[in-house]
Amino acid sequence: MIKQVEQICKSSRENVRSHERREQWSSLNNQIYDTLVLRLVSCVQLASKVSLHYNIVNIDTALKFLQSLKYSYTKQELLESELAVLKTLHFQINVSTPLAYVELLLEVLGHNGCLLPAKPLHQMCIQLLDFSYLTRDAIYNTLLKIAIENSTPSKLQVAKFLTVKEDFMLLAVGIISTSVFILNPGHWKQVVEHLNSITGITSQSISEFSYAVLKHITGSTTPQQ
């Protein structure tokens, strides 16, 4: 939506004289407002096609939802809205996410014979991913202090640590490790060893990440020990 508004505003500035801009902006504002729900539904449709594969939000489901909100869009308008979203994003929508890394690692763990209850573990991972985003700065600040063994990191250390904050694989193994520790603590060391073997991330790094997450949930320090 941000990109679309930027494009509309840019187009308006280029094509409209200054004294007409106020009237034009009012019209554009109404246009954005009127299509907001339609664009959001199109975003959900596209996300489902990328992520859900066999259980996508098809056009009939989307139309029924819009009709329940008293919107009378046609299938053609819905298709055009999807295309507008794709064009706005230059068709670059298949972006890797931490959840994709988590789900891939869970599949590999299952394939390697690490038999854990899949559904509860997956749900716990999603909840912890949400939590890790809500407390992102606090978790990574704790992790930085552990890494440098100092409570007051320098600006240079903070800058170098940015690559760690952007490492989706580290986040994924940390989330899985923490989830297992919460649900099946007896299997925790075995899972950490498996994750180390699969990703090459050291058991210590995985444990430290789990410690940082758990510290902000319960204050537990067991994983680091």
PDB file of C-alpha atoms in Angstrom, residues 90-207:
ATOM      1  CA  HIS A  90       7.604  -5.507  -9.495  1.00  0.00           C
ATOM      2  CA  PHE A  91       6.412  -9.126  -9.160  1.00  0.00           C
ATOM      3  CA  GLN A  92       8.906  -9.691  -6.314  1.00  0.00           C
ATOM      4  CA  ILE A  93       6.686 -11.407  -3.749  1.00  0.00           C
ATOM      5  CA  ASN A  94       8.352 -14.760  -3.107  1.00  0.00           C
ATOM      6  CA  VAL A  95      10.535 -13.415  -0.298  1.00  0.00           C
ATOM      7  CA  SER A  96      12.106 -15.770   2.241  1.00  0.00           C
ATOM      8  CA  THR A  97      10.800 -15.407   5.791  1.00  0.00           C
ATOM      9  CA  PRO A  98      11.976 -16.831   9.140  1.00  0.00           C
ATOM     10  CA  LEU A  99       8.894 -19.075   9.152  1.00  0.00           C
ATOM     11  CA  ALA A 100      10.013 -20.670   5.864  1.00  0.00           C
ATOM     12  CA  TYR A 101      13.383 -21.497   7.470  1.00  0.00           C
ATOM     13  CA  VAL A 102      11.653 -22.892  10.569  1.00  0.00           C
ATOM     14  CA  GLU A 103       9.328 -25.114   8.534  1.00  0.00           C
ATOM     15  CA  LEU A 104      12.174 -26.390   6.351  1.00  0.00           C
ATOM     16  CA  LEU A 105      14.265 -27.284   9.412  1.00  0.00           C
ATOM     17  CA  LEU A 106      11.296 -29.022  11.061  1.00  0.00           C
ATOM     18  CA  GLU A 107      10.887 -31.162   7.932  1.00  0.00           C
ATOM     19  CA  VAL A 108      14.578 -32.073   7.938  1.00  0.00           C
ATOM     20  CA  LEU A 109      14.456 -32.910  11.661  1.00  0.00           C
ATOM     21  CA  GLY A 110      11.525 -35.253  11.026  1.00  0.00           C
ATOM     22  CA  HIS A 111      13.321 -36.830   8.064  1.00  0.00           C
ATOM     23  CA  ASN A 112      16.418 -37.374  10.238  1.00  0.00           C
ATOM     24  CA  GLY A 113      14.357 -39.360  12.741  1.00  0.00           C
ATOM     25  CA  CYS A 114      13.933 -36.660  15.372  1.00  0.00           C
ATOM     26  CA  LEU A 115      10.410 -37.728  16.307  1.00  0.00           C
ATOM     27  CA  LEU A 116       8.629 -34.879  18.056  1.00  0.00           C
ATOM     28  CA  PRO A 117       4.904 -33.962  17.976  1.00  0.00           C
ATOM     29  CA  ALA A 118       4.851 -31.915  14.778  1.00  0.00           C
ATOM     30  CA  LYS A 119       1.683 -29.862  15.194  1.00  0.00           C
ATOM     31  CA  PRO A 120       2.285 -28.551  18.749  1.00  0.00           C
ATOM     32  CA  LEU A 121       5.925 -27.836  17.890  1.00  0.00           C
ATOM     33  CA  HIS A 122       4.943 -25.903  14.762  1.00  0.00           C
ATOM     34  CA  GLN A 123       2.365 -23.873  16.696  1.00  0.00           C
ATOM     35  CA  MET A 124       4.862 -23.103  19.447  1.00  0.00           C
ATOM     36  CA  CYS A 125       7.410 -21.962  16.841  1.00  0.00           C
ATOM     37  CA  ILE A 126       4.869 -19.547  15.346  1.00  0.00           C
ATOM     38  CA  GLN A 127       4.038 -18.141  18.792  1.00  0.00           C
ATOM     39  CA  LEU A 128       7.717 -17.685  19.607  1.00  0.00           C
ATOM     40  CA  LEU A 129       8.363 -16.027  16.239  1.00  0.00           C
ATOM     41  CA  ASP A 130       5.617 -13.542  17.073  1.00  0.00           C
ATOM     42  CA  PHE A 131       7.118 -13.019  20.517  1.00  0.00           C
ATOM     43  CA  SER A 132      10.612 -12.583  19.087  1.00  0.00           C
ATOM     44  CA  TYR A 133       9.389  -9.788  16.815  1.00  0.00           C
ATOM     45  CA  LEU A 134       7.536  -8.043  19.621  1.00  0.00           C
ATOM     46  CA  THR A 135      10.652  -8.169  21.820  1.00  0.00           C
ATOM     47  CA  ARG A 136      13.223  -8.176  19.014  1.00  0.00           C
ATOM     48  CA  ASP A 137      15.469  -5.409  20.356  1.00  0.00           C
ATOM     49  CA  ALA A 138      15.515  -6.810  23.899  1.00  0.00           C
ATOM     50  CA  ILE A 139      16.333 -10.352  22.727  1.00  0.00           C
ATOM     51  CA  TYR A 140      19.151  -9.269  20.414  1.00  0.00           C
ATOM     52  CA  ASN A 141      20.559  -6.871  22.999  1.00  0.00           C
ATOM     53  CA  THR A 142      20.788  -9.802  25.425  1.00  0.00           C
ATOM     54  CA  LEU A 143      22.398 -11.933  22.721  1.00  0.00           C
ATOM     55  CA  LEU A 144      24.943  -9.203  21.938  1.00  0.00           C
ATOM     56  CA  LYS A 145      25.915  -8.855  25.596  1.00  0.00           C
ATOM     57  CA  ILE A 146      26.391 -12.630  25.830  1.00  0.00           C
ATOM     58  CA  ALA A 147      28.524 -12.657  22.683  1.00  0.00           C
ATOM     59  CA  ILE A 148      30.880  -9.876  23.795  1.00  0.00           C
ATOM     60  CA  GLU A 149      30.716 -10.769  27.510  1.00  0.00           C
ATOM     61  CA  ASN A 150      30.117  -7.122  28.290  1.00  0.00           C
ATOM     62  CA  SER A 151      27.004  -5.212  29.356  1.00  0.00           C
ATOM     63  CA  THR A 152      27.978  -2.038  27.489  1.00  0.00           C
ATOM     64  CA  PRO A 153      28.769  -2.801  23.825  1.00  0.00           C
ATOM     65  CA  SER A 154      30.591  -0.198  21.731  1.00  0.00           C
ATOM     66  CA  LYS A 155      29.088   1.378  18.594  1.00  0.00           C
ATOM     67  CA  LEU A 156      31.406  -0.726  16.455  1.00  0.00           C
ATOM     68  CA  GLN A 157      30.277  -3.937  18.168  1.00  0.00           C
ATOM     69  CA  VAL A 158      26.632  -2.959  17.691  1.00  0.00           C
ATOM     70  CA  ALA A 159      27.267  -2.246  13.994  1.00  0.00           C
ATOM     71  CA  LYS A 160      29.043  -5.582  13.453  1.00  0.00           C
ATOM     72  CA  PHE A 161      26.180  -7.367  15.216  1.00  0.00           C
ATOM     73  CA  LEU A 162      23.703  -6.286  12.517  1.00  0.00           C
ATOM     74  CA  THR A 163      24.598  -9.335  10.424  1.00  0.00           C
ATOM     75  CA  VAL A 164      23.538 -11.561  13.327  1.00  0.00           C
ATOM     76  CA  LYS A 165      20.178  -9.764  13.562  1.00  0.00           C
ATOM     77  CA  GLU A 166      19.611 -10.386   9.859  1.00  0.00           C
ATOM     78  CA  ASP A 167      20.486 -14.108  10.011  1.00  0.00           C
ATOM     79  CA  PHE A 168      17.181 -15.951   9.454  1.00  0.00           C
ATOM     80  CA  MET A 169      18.817 -19.356   9.876  1.00  0.00           C
ATOM     81  CA  LEU A 170      20.110 -18.467  13.348  1.00  0.00           C
ATOM     82  CA  LEU A 171      16.670 -17.134  14.269  1.00  0.00           C
ATOM     83  CA  ALA A 172      15.028 -20.337  12.999  1.00  0.00           C
ATOM     84  CA  VAL A 173      17.285 -22.726  14.936  1.00  0.00           C
ATOM     85  CA  GLY A 174      16.925 -20.567  18.038  1.00  0.00           C
ATOM     86  CA  ILE A 175      13.130 -20.604  17.784  1.00  0.00           C
ATOM     87  CA  ILE A 176      12.994 -24.385  17.255  1.00  0.00           C
ATOM     88  CA  SER A 177      15.437 -24.985  20.102  1.00  0.00           C
ATOM     89  CA  THR A 178      13.403 -22.804  22.462  1.00  0.00           C
ATOM     90  CA  SER A 179      10.139 -24.446  21.397  1.00  0.00           C
ATOM     91  CA  VAL A 180      11.533 -27.899  22.102  1.00  0.00           C
ATOM     92  CA  PHE A 181      12.885 -26.750  25.463  1.00  0.00           C
ATOM     93  CA  ILE A 182       9.396 -25.559  26.424  1.00  0.00           C
ATOM     94  CA  LEU A 183       7.458 -28.564  25.098  1.00  0.00           C
ATOM     95  CA  ASN A 184       9.904 -31.479  25.427  1.00  0.00           C
ATOM     96  CA  PRO A 185      12.893 -30.466  27.577  1.00  0.00           C
ATOM     97  CA  GLY A 186      14.123 -34.070  27.691  1.00  0.00           C
ATOM     98  CA  HIS A 187      14.762 -33.969  23.924  1.00  0.00           C
ATOM     99  CA  TRP A 188      16.310 -30.508  23.912  1.00  0.00           C
ATOM    100  CA  LYS A 189      20.026 -31.483  23.767  1.00  0.00           C
ATOM    101  CA  GLN A 190      19.359 -34.039  21.033  1.00  0.00           C
ATOM    102  CA  VAL A 191      17.502 -31.460  18.914  1.00  0.00           C
ATOM    103  CA  VAL A 192      20.269 -28.885  19.393  1.00  0.00           C
ATOM    104  CA  GLU A 193      22.804 -31.472  18.180  1.00  0.00           C
ATOM    105  CA  HIS A 194      20.631 -32.222  15.146  1.00  0.00           C
ATOM    106  CA  LEU A 195      20.287 -28.514  14.346  1.00  0.00           C
ATOM    107  CA  ASN A 196      24.047 -28.086  14.668  1.00  0.00           C
ATOM    108  CA  SER A 197      24.601 -30.992  12.281  1.00  0.00           C
ATOM    109  CA  ILE A 198      22.070 -29.662   9.746  1.00  0.00           C
ATOM    110  CA  THR A 199      23.046 -25.974   9.717  1.00  0.00           C
ATOM    111  CA  GLY A 200      26.623 -25.832  10.965  1.00  0.00           C
ATOM    112  CA  ILE A 201      25.572 -23.297  13.615  1.00  0.00           C
ATOM    113  CA  THR A 202      27.357 -24.211  16.844  1.00  0.00           C
ATOM    114  CA  SER A 203      25.452 -25.731  19.742  1.00  0.00           C
ATOM    115  CA  GLN A 204      26.683 -22.846  21.898  1.00  0.00           C
ATOM    116  CA  SER A 205      25.188 -20.245  19.551  1.00  0.00           C
ATOM    117  CA  ILE A 206      21.879 -22.120  19.475  1.00  0.00           C
ATOM    118  CA  SER A 207      21.853 -22.410  23.266  1.00  0.00           C
TER     119      SER A 207
END
